[in-house]
Coordinates of N, CA and C in Angstrom, one line a residue:
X1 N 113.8 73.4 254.3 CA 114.7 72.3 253.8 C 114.0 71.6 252.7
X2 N 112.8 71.5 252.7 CA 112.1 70.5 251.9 C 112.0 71.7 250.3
X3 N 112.2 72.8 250.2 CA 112.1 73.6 249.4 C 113.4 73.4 248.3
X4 N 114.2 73.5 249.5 CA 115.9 73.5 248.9 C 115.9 71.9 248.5
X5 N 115.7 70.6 249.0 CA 116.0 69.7 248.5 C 114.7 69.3 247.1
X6 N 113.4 69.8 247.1 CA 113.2 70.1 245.2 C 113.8 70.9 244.1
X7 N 114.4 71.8 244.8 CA 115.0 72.7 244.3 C 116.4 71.8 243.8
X8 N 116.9 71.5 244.1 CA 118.4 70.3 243.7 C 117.7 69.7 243.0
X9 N 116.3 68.2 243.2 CA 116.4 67.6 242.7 C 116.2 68.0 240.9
X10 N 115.1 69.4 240.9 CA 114.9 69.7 239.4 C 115.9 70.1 238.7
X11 N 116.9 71.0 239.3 CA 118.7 71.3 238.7 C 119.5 69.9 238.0
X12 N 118.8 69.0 239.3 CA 120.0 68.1 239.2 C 119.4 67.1 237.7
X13 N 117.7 66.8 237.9 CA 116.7 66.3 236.5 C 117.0 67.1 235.3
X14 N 117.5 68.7 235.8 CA 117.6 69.4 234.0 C 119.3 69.3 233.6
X15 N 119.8 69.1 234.7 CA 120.9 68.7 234.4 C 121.8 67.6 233.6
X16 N 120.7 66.5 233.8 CA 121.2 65.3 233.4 C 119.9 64.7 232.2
X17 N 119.1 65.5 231.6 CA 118.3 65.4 230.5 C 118.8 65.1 229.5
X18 N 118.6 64.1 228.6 CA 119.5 64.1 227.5 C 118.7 64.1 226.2
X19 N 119.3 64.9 225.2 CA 118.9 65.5 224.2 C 119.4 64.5 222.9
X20 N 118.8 63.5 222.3 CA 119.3 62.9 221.4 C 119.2 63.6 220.2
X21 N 118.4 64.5 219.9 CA 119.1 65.0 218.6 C 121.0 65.8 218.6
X22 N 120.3 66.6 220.2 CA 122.1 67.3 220.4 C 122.9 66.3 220.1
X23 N 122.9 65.3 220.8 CA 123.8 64.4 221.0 C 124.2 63.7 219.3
X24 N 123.4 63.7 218.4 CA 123.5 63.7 217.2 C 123.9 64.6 216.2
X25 N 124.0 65.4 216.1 CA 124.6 66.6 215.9 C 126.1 66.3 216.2
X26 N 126.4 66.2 217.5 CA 127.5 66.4 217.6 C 128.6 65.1 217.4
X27 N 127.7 64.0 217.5 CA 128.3 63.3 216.6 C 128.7 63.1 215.6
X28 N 127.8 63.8 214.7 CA 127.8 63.9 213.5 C 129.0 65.0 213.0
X29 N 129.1 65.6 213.2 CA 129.8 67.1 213.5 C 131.6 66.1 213.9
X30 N 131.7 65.7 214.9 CA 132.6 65.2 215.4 C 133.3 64.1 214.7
X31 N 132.7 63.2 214.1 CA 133.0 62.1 213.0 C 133.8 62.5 211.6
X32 N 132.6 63.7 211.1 CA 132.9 64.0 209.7 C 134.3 65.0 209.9
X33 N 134.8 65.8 211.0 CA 135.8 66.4 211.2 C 137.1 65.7 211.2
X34 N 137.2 64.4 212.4 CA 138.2 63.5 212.7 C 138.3 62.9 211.4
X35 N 137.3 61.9 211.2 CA 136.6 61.4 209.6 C 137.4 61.9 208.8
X36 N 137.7 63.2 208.2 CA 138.3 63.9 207.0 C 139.6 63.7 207.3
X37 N 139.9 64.4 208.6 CA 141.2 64.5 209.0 C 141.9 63.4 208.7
X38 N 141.7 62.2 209.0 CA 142.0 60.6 208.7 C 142.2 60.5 207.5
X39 N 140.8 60.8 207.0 CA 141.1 60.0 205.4 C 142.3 61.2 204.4
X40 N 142.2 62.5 204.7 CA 143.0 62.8 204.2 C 144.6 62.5 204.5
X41 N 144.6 62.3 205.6 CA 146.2 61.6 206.2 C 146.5 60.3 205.1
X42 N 145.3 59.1 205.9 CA 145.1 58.0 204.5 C 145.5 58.1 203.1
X43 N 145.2 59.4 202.5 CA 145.0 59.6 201.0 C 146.8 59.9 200.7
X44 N 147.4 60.9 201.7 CA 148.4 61.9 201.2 C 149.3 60.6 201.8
X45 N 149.2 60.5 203.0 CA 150.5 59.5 203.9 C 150.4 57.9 203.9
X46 N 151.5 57.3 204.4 CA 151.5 56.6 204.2 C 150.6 55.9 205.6
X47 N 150.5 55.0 205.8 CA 149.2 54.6 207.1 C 150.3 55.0 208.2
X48 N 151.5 55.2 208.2 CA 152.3 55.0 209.5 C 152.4 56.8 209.7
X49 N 152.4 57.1 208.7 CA 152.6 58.6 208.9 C 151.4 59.7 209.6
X50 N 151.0 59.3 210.9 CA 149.8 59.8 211.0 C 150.2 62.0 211.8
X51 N 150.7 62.4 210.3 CA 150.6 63.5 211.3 C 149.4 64.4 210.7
X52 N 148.2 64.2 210.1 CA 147.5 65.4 210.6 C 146.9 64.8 211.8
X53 N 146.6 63.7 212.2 CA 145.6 63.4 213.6 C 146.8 63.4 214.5
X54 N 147.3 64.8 215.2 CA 147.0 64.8 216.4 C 145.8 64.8 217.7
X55 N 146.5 64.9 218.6 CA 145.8 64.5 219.8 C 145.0 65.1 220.4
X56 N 145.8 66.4 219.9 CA 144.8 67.4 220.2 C 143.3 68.0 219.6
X57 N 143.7 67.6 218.3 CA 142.7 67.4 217.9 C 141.2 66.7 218.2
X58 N 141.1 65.7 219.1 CA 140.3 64.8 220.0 C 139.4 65.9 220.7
X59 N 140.3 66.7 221.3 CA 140.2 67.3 222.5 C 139.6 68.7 222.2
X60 N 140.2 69.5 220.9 CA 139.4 70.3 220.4 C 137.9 70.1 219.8
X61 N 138.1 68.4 219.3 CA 136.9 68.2 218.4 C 135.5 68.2 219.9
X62 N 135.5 68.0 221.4 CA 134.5 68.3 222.0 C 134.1 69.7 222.4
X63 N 135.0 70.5 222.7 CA 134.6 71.8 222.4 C 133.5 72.3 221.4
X64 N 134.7 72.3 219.7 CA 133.8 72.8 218.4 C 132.8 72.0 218.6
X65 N 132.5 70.6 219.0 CA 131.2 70.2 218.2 C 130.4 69.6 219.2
X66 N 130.8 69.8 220.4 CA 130.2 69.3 221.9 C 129.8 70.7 222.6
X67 N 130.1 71.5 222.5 CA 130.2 72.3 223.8 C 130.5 73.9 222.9
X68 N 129.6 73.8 221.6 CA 130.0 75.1 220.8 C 129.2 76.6 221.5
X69 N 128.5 76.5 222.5 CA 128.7 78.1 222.8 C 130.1 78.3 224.1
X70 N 130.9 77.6 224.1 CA 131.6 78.0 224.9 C 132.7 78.7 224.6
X71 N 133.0 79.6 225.3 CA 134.0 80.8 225.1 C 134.9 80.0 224.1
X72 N 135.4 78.9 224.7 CA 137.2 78.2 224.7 C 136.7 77.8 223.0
X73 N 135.5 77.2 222.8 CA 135.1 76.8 221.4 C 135.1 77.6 220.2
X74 N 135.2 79.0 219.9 CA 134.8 79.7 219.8 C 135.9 80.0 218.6
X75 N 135.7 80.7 217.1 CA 136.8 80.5 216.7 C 138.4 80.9 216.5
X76 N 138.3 82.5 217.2 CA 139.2 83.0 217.7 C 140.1 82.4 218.4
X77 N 139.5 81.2 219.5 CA 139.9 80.3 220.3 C 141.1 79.1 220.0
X78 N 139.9 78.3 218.9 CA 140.2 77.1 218.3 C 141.4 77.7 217.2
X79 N 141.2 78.9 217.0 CA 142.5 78.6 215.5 C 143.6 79.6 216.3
X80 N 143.6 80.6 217.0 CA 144.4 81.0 217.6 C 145.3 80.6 218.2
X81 N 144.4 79.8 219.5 CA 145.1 78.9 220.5 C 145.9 78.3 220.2
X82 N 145.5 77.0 218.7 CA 146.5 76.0 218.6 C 147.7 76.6 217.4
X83 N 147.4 77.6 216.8 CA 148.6 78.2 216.3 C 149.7 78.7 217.0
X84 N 149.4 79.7 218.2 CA 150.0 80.2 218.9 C 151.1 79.1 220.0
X85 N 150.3 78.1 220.0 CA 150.7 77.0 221.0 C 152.1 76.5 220.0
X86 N 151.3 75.9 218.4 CA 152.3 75.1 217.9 C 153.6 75.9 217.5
X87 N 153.5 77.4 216.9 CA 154.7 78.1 217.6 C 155.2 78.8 218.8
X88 N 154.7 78.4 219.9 CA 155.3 78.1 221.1 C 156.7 76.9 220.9
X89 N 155.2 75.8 220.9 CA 156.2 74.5 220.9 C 157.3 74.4 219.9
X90 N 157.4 74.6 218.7 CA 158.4 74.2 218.2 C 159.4 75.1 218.6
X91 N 159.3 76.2 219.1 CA 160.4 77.5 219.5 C 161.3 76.6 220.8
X92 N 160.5 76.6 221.4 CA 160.9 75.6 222.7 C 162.0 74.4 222.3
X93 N 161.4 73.6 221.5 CA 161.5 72.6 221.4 C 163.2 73.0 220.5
X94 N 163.0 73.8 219.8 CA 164.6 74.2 219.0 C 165.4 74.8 219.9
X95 N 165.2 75.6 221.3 CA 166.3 76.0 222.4 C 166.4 75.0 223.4
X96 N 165.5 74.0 223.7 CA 165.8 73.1 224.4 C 165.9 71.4 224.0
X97 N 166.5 70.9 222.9 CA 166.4 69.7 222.3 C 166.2 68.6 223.1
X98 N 167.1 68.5 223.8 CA 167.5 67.1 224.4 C 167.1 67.1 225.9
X99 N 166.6 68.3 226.3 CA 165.5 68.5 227.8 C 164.3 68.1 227.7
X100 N 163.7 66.8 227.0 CA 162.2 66.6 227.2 C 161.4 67.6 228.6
X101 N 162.3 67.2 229.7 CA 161.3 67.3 230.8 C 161.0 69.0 230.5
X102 N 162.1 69.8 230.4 CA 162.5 70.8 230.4 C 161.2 71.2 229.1
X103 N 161.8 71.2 227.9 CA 161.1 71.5 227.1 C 159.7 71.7 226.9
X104 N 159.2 70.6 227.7 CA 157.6 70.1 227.5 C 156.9 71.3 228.8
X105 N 157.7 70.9 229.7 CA 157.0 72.1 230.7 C 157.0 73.7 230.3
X106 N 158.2 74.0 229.8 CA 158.2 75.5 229.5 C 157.1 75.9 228.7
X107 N 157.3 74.0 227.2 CA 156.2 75.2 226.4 C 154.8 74.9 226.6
X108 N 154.3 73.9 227.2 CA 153.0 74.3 228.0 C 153.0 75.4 228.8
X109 N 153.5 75.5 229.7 CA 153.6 76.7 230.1 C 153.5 78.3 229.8
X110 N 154.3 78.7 228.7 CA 154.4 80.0 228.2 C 153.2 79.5 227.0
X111 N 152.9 78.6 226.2 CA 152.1 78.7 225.8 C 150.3 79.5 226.5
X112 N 150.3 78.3 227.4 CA 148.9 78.7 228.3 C 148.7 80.6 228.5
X113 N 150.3 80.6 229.0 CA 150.2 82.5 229.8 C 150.1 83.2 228.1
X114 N 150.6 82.8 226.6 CA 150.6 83.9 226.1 C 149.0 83.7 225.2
X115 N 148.1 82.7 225.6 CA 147.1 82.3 225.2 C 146.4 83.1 226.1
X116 N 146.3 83.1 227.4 CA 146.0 84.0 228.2 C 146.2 85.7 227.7
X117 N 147.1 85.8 227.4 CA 147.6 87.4 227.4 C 146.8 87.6 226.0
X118 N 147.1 87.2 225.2 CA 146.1 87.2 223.6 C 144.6 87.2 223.5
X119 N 143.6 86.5 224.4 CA 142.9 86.2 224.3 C 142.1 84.6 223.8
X120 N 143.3 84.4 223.6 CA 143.0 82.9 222.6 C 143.0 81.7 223.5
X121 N 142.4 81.6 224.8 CA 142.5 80.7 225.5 C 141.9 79.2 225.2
X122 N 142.1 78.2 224.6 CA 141.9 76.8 224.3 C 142.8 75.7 224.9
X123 N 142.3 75.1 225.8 CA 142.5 74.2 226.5 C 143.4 72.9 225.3
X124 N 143.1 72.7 224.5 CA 144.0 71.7 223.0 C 145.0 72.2 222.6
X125 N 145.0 73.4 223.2 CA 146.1 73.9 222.7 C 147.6 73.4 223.3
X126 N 147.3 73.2 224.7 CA 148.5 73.4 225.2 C 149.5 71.7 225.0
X127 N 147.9 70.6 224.6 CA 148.0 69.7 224.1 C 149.2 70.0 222.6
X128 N 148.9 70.7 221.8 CA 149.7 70.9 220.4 C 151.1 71.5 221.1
X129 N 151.3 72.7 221.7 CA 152.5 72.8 222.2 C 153.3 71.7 222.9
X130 N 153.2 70.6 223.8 CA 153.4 69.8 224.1 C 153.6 68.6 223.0
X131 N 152.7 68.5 222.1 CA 153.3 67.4 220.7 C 154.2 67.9 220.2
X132 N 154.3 69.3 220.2 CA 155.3 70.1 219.2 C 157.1 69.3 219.9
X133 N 157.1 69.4 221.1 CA 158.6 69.2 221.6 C 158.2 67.7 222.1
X134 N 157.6 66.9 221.7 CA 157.5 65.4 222.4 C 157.2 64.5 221.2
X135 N 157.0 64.5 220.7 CA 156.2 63.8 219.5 C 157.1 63.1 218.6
X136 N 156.9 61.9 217.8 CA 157.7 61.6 217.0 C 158.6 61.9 216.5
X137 N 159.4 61.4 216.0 CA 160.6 62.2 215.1 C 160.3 62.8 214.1
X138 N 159.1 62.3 213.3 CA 158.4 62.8 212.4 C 157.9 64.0 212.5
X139 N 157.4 64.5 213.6 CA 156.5 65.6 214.1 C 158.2 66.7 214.4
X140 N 158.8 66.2 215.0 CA 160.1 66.8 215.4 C 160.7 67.4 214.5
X141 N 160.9 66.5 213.0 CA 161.1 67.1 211.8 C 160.8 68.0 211.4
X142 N 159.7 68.1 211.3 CA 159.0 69.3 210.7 C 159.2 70.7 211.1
X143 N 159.4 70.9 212.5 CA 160.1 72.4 212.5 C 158.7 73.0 212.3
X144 N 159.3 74.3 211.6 CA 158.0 75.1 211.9 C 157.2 74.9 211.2
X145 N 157.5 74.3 209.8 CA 156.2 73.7 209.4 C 155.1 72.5 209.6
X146 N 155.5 72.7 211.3 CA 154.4 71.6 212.5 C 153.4 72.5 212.3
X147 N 153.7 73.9 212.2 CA 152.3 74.9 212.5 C 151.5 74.7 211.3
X148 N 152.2 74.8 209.8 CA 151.0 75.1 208.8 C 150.4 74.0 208.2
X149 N 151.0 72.5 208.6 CA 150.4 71.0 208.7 C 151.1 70.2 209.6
X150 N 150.8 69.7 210.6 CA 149.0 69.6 210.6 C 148.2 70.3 211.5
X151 N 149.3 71.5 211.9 CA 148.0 72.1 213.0 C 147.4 73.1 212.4
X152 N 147.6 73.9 211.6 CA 146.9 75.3 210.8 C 145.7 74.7 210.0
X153 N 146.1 73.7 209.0 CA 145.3 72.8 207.9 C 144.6 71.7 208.9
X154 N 145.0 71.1 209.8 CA 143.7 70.6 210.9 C 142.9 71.4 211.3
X155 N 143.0 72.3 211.8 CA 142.1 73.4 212.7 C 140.8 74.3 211.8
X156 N 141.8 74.1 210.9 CA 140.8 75.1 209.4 C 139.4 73.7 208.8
X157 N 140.0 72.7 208.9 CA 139.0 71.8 208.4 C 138.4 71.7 209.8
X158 N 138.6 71.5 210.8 CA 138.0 71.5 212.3 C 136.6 72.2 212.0
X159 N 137.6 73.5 211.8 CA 136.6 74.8 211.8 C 135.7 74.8 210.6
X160 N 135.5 74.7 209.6 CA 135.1 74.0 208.4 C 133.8 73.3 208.7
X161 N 134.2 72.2 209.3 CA 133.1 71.3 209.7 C 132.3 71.5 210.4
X162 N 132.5 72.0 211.7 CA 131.7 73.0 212.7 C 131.0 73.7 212.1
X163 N 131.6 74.7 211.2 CA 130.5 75.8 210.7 C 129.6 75.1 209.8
X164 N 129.6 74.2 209.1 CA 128.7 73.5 208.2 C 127.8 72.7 209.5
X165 N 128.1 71.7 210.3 CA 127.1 70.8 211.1 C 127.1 71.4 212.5
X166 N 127.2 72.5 212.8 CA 126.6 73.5 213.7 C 125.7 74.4 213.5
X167 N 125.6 74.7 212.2 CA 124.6 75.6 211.5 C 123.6 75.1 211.0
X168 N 123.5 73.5 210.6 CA 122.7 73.3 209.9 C 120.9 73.3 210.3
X169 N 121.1 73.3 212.0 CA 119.9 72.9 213.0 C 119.8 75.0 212.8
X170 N 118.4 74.9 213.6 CA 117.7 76.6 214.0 C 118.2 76.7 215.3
X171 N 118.5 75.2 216.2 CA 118.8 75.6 217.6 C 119.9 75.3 217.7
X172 N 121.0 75.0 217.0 CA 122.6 75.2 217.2 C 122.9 76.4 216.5
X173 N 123.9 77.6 216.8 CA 124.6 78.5 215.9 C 126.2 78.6 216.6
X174 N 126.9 78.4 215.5 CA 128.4 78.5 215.7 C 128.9 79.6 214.5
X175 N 129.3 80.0 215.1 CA 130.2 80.8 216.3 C 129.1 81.5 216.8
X176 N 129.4 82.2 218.4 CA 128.6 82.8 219.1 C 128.2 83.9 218.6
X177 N 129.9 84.9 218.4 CA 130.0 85.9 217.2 C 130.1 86.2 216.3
X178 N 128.8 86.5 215.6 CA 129.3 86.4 213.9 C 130.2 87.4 213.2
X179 N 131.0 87.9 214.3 CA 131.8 89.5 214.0 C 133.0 88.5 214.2
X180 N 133.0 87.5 214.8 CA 134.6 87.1 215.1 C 135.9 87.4 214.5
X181 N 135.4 86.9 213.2 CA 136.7 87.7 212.6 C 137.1 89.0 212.0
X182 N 136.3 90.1 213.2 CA 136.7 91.6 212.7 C 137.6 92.0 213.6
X183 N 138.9 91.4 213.5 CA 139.6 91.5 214.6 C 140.4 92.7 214.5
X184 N 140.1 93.8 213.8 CA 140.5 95.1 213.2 C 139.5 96.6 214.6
X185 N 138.5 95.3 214.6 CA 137.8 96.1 215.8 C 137.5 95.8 217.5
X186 N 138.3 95.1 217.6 CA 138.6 94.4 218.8 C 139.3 95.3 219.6
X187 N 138.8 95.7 221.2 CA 139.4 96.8 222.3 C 139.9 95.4 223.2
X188 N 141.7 95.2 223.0 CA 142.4 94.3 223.5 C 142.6 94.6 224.8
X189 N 142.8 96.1 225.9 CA 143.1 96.2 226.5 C 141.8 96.9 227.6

């Protein structure tokens, strides 16, 4: 017993260690991403027009810059996912207009399973498909061109910034795969 309860307590001590440079890094990393994202909205829109900062983007930014060896972080993940989602969502969102409830569930829904079936699983995503059929009228407007701003042109500067303040340390490296994008040689099945 007395084995098993040092044994917790050192798990539980490496567990909850905290690393201020990591934690720096990912601040840093996380700031200059959202950071851009803003000021370019700022620069192009008007203050009310905030559509490159979606929400999802929040959500993606701890992954890429919090939690960058994990699968879901990963780039295949991050740019697939929320592409795949935001044409989900707007598909949805055009056969079912005036069904919020309806809408929003299906395309979370079939989003997640064809994220699943693809490979591209990212949890922010299902966030983007969900803004796709709920979101302002503004965001509503846009139609399919919700995918190529602000979710294609957010994700790319996401990813942008990641690879620059993930790389810059010897003990962070992002992406896990540096083959990621040889998706010519990828055994899908």
């Amino acid at each position: 017993m007395r084995k098993h309860f040092r044994m917790a307590r050192y798990v539980f001590y490496k567990e909850t260690l905290l690393d201020p440079i990591e934690h720096l890094w990912t601040f840093l990393g996380s700031f200059a991403g959202i950071g851009l994202l803003g000021f370019l909205n700022s620069y192009h829109l008007a203050p009310t027009d905030n559509l490159f900062l979606i929400g999802s983007f929040g959500a993606s930014s701890v992954l890429v810059y919090g939690l960058i060896n994990s699968p879901l972080a990963q780039p295949r993940n991050l740019i697939g996912g929320h592409i795949l989602c935001a044409i989900v969502g707007v598909t949805v969102h055009k056969l079912f207009p005036e069904q919020l409830w309806l809408s929003g569930a299906l395309a979370v829904s079939l989003a997640i399973v064809l994220m699943q079936i693809t490979k591209t699983l990212h949890p922010p995503g299902g966030a983007t498909a969900l803004i796709a059929t709920i979101g302002s009228e503004k965001i509503l407007n846009l139609g399919y061109f919700y995918v190529l701003s602000p979710v294609l042109s957010g994700v790319l500067i996401l990813f942008t910034v990641a690879l620059v303040f993930n790389n810059i340390t010897p003990h962070r490296k992002y992406p896990a795969n540096k083959s990621w994008f040889k998706v010519w040689k990828r055994k899908y099945w």
